[in-house]
PDB file of C-alpha atoms and ligand atoms in Angstrom:
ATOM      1  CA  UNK A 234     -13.012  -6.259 -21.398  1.00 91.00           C
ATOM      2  CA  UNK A 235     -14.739  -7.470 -18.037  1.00 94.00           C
ATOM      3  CA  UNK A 236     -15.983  -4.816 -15.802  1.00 98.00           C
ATOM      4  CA  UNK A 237     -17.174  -4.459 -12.352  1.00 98.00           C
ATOM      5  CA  UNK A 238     -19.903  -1.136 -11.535  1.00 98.00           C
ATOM      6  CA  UNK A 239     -19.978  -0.415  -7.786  1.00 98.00           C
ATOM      7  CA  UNK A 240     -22.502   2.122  -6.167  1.00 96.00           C
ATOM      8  CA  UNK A 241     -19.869   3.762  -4.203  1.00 96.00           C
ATOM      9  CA  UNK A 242     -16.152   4.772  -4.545  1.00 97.00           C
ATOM     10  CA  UNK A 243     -15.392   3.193  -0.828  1.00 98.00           C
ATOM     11  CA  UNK A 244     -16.919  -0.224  -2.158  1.00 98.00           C
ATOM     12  CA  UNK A 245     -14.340   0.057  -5.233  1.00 98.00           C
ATOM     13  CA  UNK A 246     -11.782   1.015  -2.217  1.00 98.00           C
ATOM     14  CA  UNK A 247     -12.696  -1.840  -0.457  1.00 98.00           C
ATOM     15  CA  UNK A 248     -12.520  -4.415  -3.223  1.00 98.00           C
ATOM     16  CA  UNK A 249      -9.328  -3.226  -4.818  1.00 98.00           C
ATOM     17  CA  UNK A 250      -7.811  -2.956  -1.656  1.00 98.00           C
ATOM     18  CA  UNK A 251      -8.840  -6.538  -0.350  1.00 98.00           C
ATOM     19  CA  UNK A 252      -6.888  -7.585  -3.629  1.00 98.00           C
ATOM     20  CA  UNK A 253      -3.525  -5.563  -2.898  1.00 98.00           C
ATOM     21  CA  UNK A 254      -3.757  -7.070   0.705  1.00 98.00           C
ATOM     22  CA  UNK A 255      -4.130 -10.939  -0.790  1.00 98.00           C
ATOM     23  CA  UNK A 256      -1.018 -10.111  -2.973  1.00 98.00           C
ATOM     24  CA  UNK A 257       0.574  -9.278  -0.119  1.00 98.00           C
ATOM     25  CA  UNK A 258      -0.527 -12.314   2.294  1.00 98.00           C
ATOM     26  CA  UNK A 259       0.722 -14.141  -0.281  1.00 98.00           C
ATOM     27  CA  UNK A 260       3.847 -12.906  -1.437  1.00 98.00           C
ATOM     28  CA  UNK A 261       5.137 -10.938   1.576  1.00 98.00           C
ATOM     29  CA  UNK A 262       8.121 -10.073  -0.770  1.00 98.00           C
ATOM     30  CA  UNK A 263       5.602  -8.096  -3.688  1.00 98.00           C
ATOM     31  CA  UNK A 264       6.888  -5.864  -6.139  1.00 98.00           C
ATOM     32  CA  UNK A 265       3.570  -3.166  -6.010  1.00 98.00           C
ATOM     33  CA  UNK A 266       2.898  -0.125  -8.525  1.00 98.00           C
ATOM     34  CA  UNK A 267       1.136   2.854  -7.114  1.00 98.00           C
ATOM     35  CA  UNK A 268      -0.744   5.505  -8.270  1.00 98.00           C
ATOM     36  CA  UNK A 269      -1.707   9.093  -7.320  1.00 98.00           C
ATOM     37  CA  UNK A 270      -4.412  11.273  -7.280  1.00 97.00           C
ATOM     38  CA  UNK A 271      -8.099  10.836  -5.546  1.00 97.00           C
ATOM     39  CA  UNK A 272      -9.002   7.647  -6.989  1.00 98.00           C
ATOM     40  CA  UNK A 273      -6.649   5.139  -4.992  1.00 98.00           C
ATOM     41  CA  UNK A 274      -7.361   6.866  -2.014  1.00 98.00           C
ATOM     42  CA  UNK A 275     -10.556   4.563  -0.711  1.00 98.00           C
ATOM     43  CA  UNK A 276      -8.195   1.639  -1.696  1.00 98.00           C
ATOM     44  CA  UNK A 277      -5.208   2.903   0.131  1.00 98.00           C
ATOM     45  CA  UNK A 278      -7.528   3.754   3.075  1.00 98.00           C
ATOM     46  CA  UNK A 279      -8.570  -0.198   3.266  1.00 98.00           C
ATOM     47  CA  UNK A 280      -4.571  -1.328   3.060  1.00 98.00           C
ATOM     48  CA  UNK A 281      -4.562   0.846   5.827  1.00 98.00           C
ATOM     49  CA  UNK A 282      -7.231   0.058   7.974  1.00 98.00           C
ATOM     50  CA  UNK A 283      -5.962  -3.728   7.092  1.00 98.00           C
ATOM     51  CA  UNK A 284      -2.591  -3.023   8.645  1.00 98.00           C
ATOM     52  CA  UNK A 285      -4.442  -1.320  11.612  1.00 98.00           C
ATOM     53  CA  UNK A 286      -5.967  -4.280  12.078  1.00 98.00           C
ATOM     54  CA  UNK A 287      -3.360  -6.318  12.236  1.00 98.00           C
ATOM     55  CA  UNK A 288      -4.342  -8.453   9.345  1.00 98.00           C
ATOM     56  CA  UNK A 289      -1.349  -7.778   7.182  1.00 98.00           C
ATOM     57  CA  UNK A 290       2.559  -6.566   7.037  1.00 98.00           C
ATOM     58  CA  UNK A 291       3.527  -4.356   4.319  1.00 98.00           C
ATOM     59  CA  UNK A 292       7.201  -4.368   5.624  1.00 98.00           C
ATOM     60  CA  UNK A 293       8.696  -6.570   3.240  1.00 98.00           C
ATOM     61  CA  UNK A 294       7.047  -5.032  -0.365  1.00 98.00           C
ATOM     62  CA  UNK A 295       8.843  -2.612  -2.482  1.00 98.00           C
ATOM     63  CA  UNK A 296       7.526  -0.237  -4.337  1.00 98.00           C
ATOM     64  CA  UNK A 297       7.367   1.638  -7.882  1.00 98.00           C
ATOM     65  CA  UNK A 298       5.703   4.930  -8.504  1.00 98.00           C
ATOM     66  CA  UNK A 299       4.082   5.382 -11.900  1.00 98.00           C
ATOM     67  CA  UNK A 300       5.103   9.290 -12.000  1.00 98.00           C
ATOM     68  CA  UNK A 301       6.676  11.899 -10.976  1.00 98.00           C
ATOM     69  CA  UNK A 302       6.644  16.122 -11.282  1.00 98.00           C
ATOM     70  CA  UNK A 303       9.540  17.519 -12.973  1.00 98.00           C
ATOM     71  CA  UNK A 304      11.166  20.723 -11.626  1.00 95.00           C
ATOM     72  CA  UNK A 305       9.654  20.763  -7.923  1.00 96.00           C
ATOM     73  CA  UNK A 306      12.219  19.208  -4.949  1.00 95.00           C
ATOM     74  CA  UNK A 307      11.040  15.626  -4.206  1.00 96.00           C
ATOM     75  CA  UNK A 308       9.967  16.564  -0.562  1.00 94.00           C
ATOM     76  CA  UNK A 309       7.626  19.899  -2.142  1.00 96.00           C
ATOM     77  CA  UNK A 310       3.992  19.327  -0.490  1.00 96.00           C
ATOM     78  CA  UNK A 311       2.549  18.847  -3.838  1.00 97.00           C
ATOM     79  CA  UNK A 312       5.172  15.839  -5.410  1.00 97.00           C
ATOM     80  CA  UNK A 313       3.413  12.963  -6.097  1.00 98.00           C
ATOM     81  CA  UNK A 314       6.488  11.592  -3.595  1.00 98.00           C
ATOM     82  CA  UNK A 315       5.057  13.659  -0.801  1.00 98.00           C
ATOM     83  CA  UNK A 316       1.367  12.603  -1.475  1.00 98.00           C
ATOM     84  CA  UNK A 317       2.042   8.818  -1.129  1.00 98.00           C
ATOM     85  CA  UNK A 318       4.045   9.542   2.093  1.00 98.00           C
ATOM     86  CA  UNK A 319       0.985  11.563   3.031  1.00 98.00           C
ATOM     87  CA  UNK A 320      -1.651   9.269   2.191  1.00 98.00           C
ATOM     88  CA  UNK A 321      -0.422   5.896   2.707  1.00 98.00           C
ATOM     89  CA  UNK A 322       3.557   5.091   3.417  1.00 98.00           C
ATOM     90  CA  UNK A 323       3.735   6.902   6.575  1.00 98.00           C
ATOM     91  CA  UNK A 324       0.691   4.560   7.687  1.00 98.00           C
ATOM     92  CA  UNK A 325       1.514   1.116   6.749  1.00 98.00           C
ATOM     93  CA  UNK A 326       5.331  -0.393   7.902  1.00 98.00           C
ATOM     94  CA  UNK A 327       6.728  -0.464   4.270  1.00 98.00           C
ATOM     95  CA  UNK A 328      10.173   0.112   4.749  1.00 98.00           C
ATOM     96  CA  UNK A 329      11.835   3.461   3.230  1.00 98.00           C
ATOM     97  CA  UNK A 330      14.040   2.086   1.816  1.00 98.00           C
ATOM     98  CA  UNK A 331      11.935  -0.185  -0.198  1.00 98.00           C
ATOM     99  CA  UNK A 332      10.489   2.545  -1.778  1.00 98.00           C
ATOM    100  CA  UNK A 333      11.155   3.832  -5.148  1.00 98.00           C
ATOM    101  CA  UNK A 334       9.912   6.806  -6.951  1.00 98.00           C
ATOM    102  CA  UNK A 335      11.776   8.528 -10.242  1.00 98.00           C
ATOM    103  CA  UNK A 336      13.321  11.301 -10.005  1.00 98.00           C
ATOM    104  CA  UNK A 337      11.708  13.934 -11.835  1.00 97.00           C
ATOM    105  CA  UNK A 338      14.890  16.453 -11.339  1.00 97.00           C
ATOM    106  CA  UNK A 339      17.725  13.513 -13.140  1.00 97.00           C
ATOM    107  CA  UNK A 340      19.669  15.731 -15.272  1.00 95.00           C
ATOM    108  CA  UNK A 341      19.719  12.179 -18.016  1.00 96.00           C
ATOM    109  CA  UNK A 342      15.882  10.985 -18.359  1.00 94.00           C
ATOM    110  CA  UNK A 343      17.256   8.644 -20.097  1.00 96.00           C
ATOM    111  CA  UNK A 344      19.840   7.128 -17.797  1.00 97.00           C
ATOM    112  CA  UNK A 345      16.839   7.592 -15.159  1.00 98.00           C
ATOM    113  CA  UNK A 346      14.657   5.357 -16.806  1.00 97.00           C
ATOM    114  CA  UNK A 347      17.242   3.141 -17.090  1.00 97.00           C
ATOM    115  CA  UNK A 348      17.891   2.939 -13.286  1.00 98.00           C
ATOM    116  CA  UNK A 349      14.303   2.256 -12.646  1.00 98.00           C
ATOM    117  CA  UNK A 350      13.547  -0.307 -15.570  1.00 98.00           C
ATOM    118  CA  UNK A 351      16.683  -1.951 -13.676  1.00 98.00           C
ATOM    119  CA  UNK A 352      15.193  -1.406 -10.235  1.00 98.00           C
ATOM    120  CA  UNK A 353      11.820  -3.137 -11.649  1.00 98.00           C
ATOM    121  CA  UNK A 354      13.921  -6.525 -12.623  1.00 98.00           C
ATOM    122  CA  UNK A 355      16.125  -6.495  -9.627  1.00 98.00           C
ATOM    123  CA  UNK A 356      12.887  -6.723  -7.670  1.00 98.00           C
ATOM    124  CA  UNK A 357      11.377  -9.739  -9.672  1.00 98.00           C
ATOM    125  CA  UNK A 358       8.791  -7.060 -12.098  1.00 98.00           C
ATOM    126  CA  UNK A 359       5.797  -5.524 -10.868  1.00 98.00           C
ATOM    127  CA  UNK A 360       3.491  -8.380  -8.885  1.00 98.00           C
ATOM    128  CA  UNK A 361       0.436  -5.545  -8.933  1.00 98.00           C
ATOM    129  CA  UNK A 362      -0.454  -2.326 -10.821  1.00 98.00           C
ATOM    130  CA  UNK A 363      -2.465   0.118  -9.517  1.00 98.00           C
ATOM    131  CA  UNK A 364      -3.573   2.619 -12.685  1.00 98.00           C
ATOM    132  CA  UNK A 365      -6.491   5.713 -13.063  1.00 98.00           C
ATOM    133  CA  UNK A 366      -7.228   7.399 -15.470  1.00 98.00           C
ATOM    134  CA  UNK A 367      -7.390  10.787 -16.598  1.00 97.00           C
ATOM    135  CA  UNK A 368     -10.208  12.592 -18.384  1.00 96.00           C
ATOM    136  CA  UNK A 369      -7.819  12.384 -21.378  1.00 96.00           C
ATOM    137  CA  UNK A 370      -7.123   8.483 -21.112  1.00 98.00           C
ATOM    138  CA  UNK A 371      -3.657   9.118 -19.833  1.00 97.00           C
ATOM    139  CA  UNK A 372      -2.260   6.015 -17.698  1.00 98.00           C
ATOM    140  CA  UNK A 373       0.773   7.094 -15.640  1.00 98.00           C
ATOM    141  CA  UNK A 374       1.160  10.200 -17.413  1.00 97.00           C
ATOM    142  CA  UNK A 375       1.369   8.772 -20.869  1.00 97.00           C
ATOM    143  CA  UNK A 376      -0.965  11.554 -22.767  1.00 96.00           C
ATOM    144  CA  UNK A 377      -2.678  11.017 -25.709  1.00 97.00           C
ATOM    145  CA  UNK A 378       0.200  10.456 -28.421  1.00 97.00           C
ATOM    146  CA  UNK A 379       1.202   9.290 -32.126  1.00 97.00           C
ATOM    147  CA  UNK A 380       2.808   5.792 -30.885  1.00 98.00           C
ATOM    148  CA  UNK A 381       2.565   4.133 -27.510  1.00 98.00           C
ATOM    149  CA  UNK A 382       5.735   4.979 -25.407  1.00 96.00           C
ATOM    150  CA  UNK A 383       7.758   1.717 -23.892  1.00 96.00           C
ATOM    151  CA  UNK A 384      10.001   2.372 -20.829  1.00 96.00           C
ATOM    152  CA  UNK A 385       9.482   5.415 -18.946  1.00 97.00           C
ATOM    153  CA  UNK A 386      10.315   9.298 -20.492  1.00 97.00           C
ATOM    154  CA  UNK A 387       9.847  12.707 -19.391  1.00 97.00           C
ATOM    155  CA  UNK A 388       6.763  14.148 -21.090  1.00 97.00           C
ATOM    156  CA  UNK A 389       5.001  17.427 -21.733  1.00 96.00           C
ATOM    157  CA  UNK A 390       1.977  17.714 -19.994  1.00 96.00           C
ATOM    158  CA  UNK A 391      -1.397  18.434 -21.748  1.00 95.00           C
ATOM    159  CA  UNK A 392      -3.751  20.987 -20.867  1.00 95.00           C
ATOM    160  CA  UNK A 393      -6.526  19.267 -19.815  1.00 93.00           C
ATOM    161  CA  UNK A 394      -4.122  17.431 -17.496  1.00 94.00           C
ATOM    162  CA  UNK A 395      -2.675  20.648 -16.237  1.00 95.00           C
ATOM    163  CA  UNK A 396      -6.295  21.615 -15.485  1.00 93.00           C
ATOM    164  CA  UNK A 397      -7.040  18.975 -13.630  1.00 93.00           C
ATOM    165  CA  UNK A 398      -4.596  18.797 -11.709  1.00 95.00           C
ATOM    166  CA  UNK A 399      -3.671  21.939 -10.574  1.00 95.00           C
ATOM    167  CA  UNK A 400      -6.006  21.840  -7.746  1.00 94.00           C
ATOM    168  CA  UNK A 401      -2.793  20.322  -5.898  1.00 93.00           C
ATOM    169  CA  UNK A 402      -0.997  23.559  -6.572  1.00 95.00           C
ATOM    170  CA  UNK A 403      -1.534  26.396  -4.163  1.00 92.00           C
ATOM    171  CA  UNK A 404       1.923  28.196  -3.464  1.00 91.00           C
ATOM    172  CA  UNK A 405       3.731  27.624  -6.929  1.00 93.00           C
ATOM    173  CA  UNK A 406       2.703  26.848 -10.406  1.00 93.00           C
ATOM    174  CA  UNK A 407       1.980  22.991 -11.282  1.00 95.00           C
ATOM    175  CA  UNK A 408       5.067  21.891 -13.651  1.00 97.00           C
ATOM    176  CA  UNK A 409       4.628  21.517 -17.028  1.00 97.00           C
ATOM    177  CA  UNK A 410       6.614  18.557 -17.359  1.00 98.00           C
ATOM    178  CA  UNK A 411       6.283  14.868 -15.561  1.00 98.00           C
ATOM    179  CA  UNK A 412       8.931  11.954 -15.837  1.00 98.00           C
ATOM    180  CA  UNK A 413       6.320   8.231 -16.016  1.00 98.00           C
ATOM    181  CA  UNK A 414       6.626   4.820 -16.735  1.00 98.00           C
ATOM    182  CA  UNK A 415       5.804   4.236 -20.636  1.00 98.00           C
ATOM    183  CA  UNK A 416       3.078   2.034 -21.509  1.00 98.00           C
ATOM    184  CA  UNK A 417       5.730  -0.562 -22.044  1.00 98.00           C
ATOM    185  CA  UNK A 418       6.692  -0.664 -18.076  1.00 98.00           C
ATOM    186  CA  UNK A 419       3.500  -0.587 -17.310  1.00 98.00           C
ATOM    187  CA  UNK A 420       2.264  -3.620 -19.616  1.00 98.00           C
ATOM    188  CA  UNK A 421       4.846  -5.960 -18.042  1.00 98.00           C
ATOM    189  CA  UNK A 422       3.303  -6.169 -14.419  1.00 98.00           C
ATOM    190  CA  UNK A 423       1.762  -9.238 -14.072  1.00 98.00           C
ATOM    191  CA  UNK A 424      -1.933  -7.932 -12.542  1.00 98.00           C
ATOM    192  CA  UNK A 425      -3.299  -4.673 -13.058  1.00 98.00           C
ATOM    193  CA  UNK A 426      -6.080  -3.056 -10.832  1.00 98.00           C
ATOM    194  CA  UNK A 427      -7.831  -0.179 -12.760  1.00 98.00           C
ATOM    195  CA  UNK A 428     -10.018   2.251 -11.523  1.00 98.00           C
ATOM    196  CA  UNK A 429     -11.804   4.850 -12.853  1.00 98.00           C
ATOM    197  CA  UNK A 430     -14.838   7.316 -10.508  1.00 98.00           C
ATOM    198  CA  UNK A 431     -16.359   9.976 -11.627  1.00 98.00           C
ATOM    199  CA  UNK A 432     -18.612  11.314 -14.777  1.00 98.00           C
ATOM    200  CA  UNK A 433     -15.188  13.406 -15.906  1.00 97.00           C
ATOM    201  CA  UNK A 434     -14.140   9.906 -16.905  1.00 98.00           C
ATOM    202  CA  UNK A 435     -16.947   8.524 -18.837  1.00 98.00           C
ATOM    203  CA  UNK A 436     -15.372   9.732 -22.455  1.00 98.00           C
ATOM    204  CA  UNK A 437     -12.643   7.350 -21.524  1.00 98.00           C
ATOM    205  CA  UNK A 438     -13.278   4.627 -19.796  1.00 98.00           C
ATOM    206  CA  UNK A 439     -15.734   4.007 -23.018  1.00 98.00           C
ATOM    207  CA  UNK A 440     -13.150   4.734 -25.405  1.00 98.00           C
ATOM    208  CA  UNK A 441     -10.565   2.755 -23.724  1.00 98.00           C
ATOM    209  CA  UNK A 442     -12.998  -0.588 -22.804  1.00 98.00           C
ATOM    210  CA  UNK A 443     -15.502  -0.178 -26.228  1.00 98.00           C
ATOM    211  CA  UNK A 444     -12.955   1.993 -28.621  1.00 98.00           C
ATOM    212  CA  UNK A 445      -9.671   0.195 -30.974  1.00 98.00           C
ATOM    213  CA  UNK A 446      -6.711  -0.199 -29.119  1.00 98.00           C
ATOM    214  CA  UNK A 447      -4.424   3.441 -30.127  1.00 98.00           C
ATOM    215  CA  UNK A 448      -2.434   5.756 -28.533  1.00 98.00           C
ATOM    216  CA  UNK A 449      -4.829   8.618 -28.842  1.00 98.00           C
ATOM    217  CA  UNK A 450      -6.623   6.723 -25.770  1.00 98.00           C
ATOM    218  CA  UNK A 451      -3.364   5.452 -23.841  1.00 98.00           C
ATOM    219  CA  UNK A 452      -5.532   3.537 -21.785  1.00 98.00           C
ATOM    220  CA  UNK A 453      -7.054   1.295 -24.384  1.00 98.00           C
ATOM    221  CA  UNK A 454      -3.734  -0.471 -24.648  1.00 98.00           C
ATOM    222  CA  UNK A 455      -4.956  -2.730 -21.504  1.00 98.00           C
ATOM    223  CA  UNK A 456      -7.120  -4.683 -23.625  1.00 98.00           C
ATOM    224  CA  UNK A 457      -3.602  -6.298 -24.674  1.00 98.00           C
ATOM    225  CA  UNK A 458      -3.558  -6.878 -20.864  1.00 98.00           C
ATOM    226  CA  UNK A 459      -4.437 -10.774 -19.692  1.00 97.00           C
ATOM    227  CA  UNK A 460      -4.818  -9.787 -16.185  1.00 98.00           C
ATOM    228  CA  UNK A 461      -6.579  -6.354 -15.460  1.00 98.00           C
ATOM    229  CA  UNK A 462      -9.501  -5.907 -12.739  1.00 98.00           C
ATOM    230  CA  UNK A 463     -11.607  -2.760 -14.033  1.00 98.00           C
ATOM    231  CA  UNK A 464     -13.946  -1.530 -11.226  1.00 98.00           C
ATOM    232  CA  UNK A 465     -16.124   1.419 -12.528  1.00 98.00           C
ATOM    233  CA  UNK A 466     -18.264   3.648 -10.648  1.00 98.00           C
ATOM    234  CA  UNK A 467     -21.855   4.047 -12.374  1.00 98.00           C
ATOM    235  CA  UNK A 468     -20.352   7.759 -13.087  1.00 98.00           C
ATOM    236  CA  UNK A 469     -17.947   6.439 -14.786  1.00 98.00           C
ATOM    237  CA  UNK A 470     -19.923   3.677 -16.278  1.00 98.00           C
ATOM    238  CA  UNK A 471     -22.340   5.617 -17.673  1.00 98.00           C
ATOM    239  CA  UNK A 472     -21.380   5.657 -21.506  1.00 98.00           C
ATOM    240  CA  UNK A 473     -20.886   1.833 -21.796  1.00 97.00           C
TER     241      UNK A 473
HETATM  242  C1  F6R B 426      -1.016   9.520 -11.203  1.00 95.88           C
HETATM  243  C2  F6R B 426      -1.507   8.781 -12.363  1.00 95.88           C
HETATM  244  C3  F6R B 426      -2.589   9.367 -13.200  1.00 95.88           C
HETATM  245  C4  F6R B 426      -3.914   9.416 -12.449  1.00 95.88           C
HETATM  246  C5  F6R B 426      -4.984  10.123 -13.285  1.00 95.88           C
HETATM  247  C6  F6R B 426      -6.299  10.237 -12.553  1.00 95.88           C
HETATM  248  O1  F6R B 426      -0.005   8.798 -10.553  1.00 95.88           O
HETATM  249  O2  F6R B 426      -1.031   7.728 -12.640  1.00 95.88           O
HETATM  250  O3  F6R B 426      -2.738   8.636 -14.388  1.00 95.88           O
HETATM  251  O4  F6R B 426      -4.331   8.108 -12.147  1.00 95.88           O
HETATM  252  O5  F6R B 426      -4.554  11.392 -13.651  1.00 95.88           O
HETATM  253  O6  F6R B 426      -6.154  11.109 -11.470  1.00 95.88           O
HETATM  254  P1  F6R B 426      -7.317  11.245 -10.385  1.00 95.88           P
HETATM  255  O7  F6R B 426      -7.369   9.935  -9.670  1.00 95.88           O
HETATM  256  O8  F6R B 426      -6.871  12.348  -9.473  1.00 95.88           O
HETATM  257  O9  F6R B 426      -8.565  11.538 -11.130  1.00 95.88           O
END
């Protein structure tokens, strides 16, 4: 797999983000995946500074979220929901209506993922995928596992996952439990954009880029990928 090593998490922001934006210029229409957590935030700051700008319109995209908390109301300070509102959709002119998150409280996960696989193909698939990683090699929230998952599930959480994110959680516990697209969803969008900062990611991003393609590393399944953009800080380089 190709890789690019930056010196800085904003120059990964910036290039990622200048390729979201040329999606956009050219397909004002784009189906677009997004991610949480602290690594797309340098890249969501330049789609914002973009639209500041004037230099593009976000108004016509839709959107897919990878994942979602179970158990916590969609509008809780800590949902994954209220962190992209937070951090990018209330600061770019993408319509609400346009966006499209699961629903980590469905009563039928099944029936859920059904919905969204649907809401996917009624938009045309998934033009761009942002993905992290986590220390684990989880994509979306597809841990570690026996068999790679396909459309998206409700899974358990790991610990390690748990621990790292529960640095979101002040006022209530973080749920143990997360609805995400299955590595299946995520394999069908047409570019990926993958990002990985940090020395906590080292482990992985060498297991997933150098290691054999298994779901013990979820991540290594995007060497099956013909369109994935890897930009690596030297953190999270360093084991290559
Ligand atoms: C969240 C997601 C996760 C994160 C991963 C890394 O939507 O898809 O796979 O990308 O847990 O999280 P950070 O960026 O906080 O290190």
């Amino acid at each position: 797999m190709q890789y690019v090593i930056y010196e800085s998490a904003k120059e990964i922001g910036d290039a990622a983000g200048k390729i979201f934006v040329n999606v956009v210029k050219q397909k004002s229409d784009a189906a677009i995946g997004f991610a949480t957590g602290a690594t797309p935030l340098p890249t969501y700051s330049y789609m914002i500074s973009e639209y500041e700008k004037g230099n593009v319109s976000f108004k016509g995209i839709t959107t897919f979220n990878l994942d979602e908390y179970c158990d916590i109301p969609k509008d809780h300070k800590s949902s994954f929901y209220a962190f992209m509102v937070d951090n990018l959709f209330s600061k770019i002119d993408v319509k609400p209506e346009n966006i499209n998150f699961l629903d980590g409280n469905a009563s039928n996960s099944e029936a859920e993922s059904r919905r969204y696989a649907d809401a996917i193909s009624k938009a045309g698939g998934i033009d761009i995928q942002f993905l992290g990683i986590g220390r684990n090699g989880h994509i979306g929230f597809n841990e570690p596992a026996e068999a790679f998952t396909d459309e998206s599930f409700k899974v358990k959480l790991t610990d390690s996952t748990i621990e790292a994110n529960s640095v979101y959680f002040s006022d209530i516990a973080m749920p143990r439990y997360a609805i995400t697209m299955g590595i299946g969803s995520i394999m069908k969008a047409r570019k990926i954009v993958f990002v990985a900062t940090g020395e906590s990611k080292a482990e992985a991003v060498r297991d997933m880029i150098k290691g054999e393609v298994t779901p013990k590393c979820p991540a290594s399944v995007l060497q099956r990928h013909g369109d994935v953009t890897i930009f690596l800080d030297k953190a999270a380089a360093s084991l290559l």
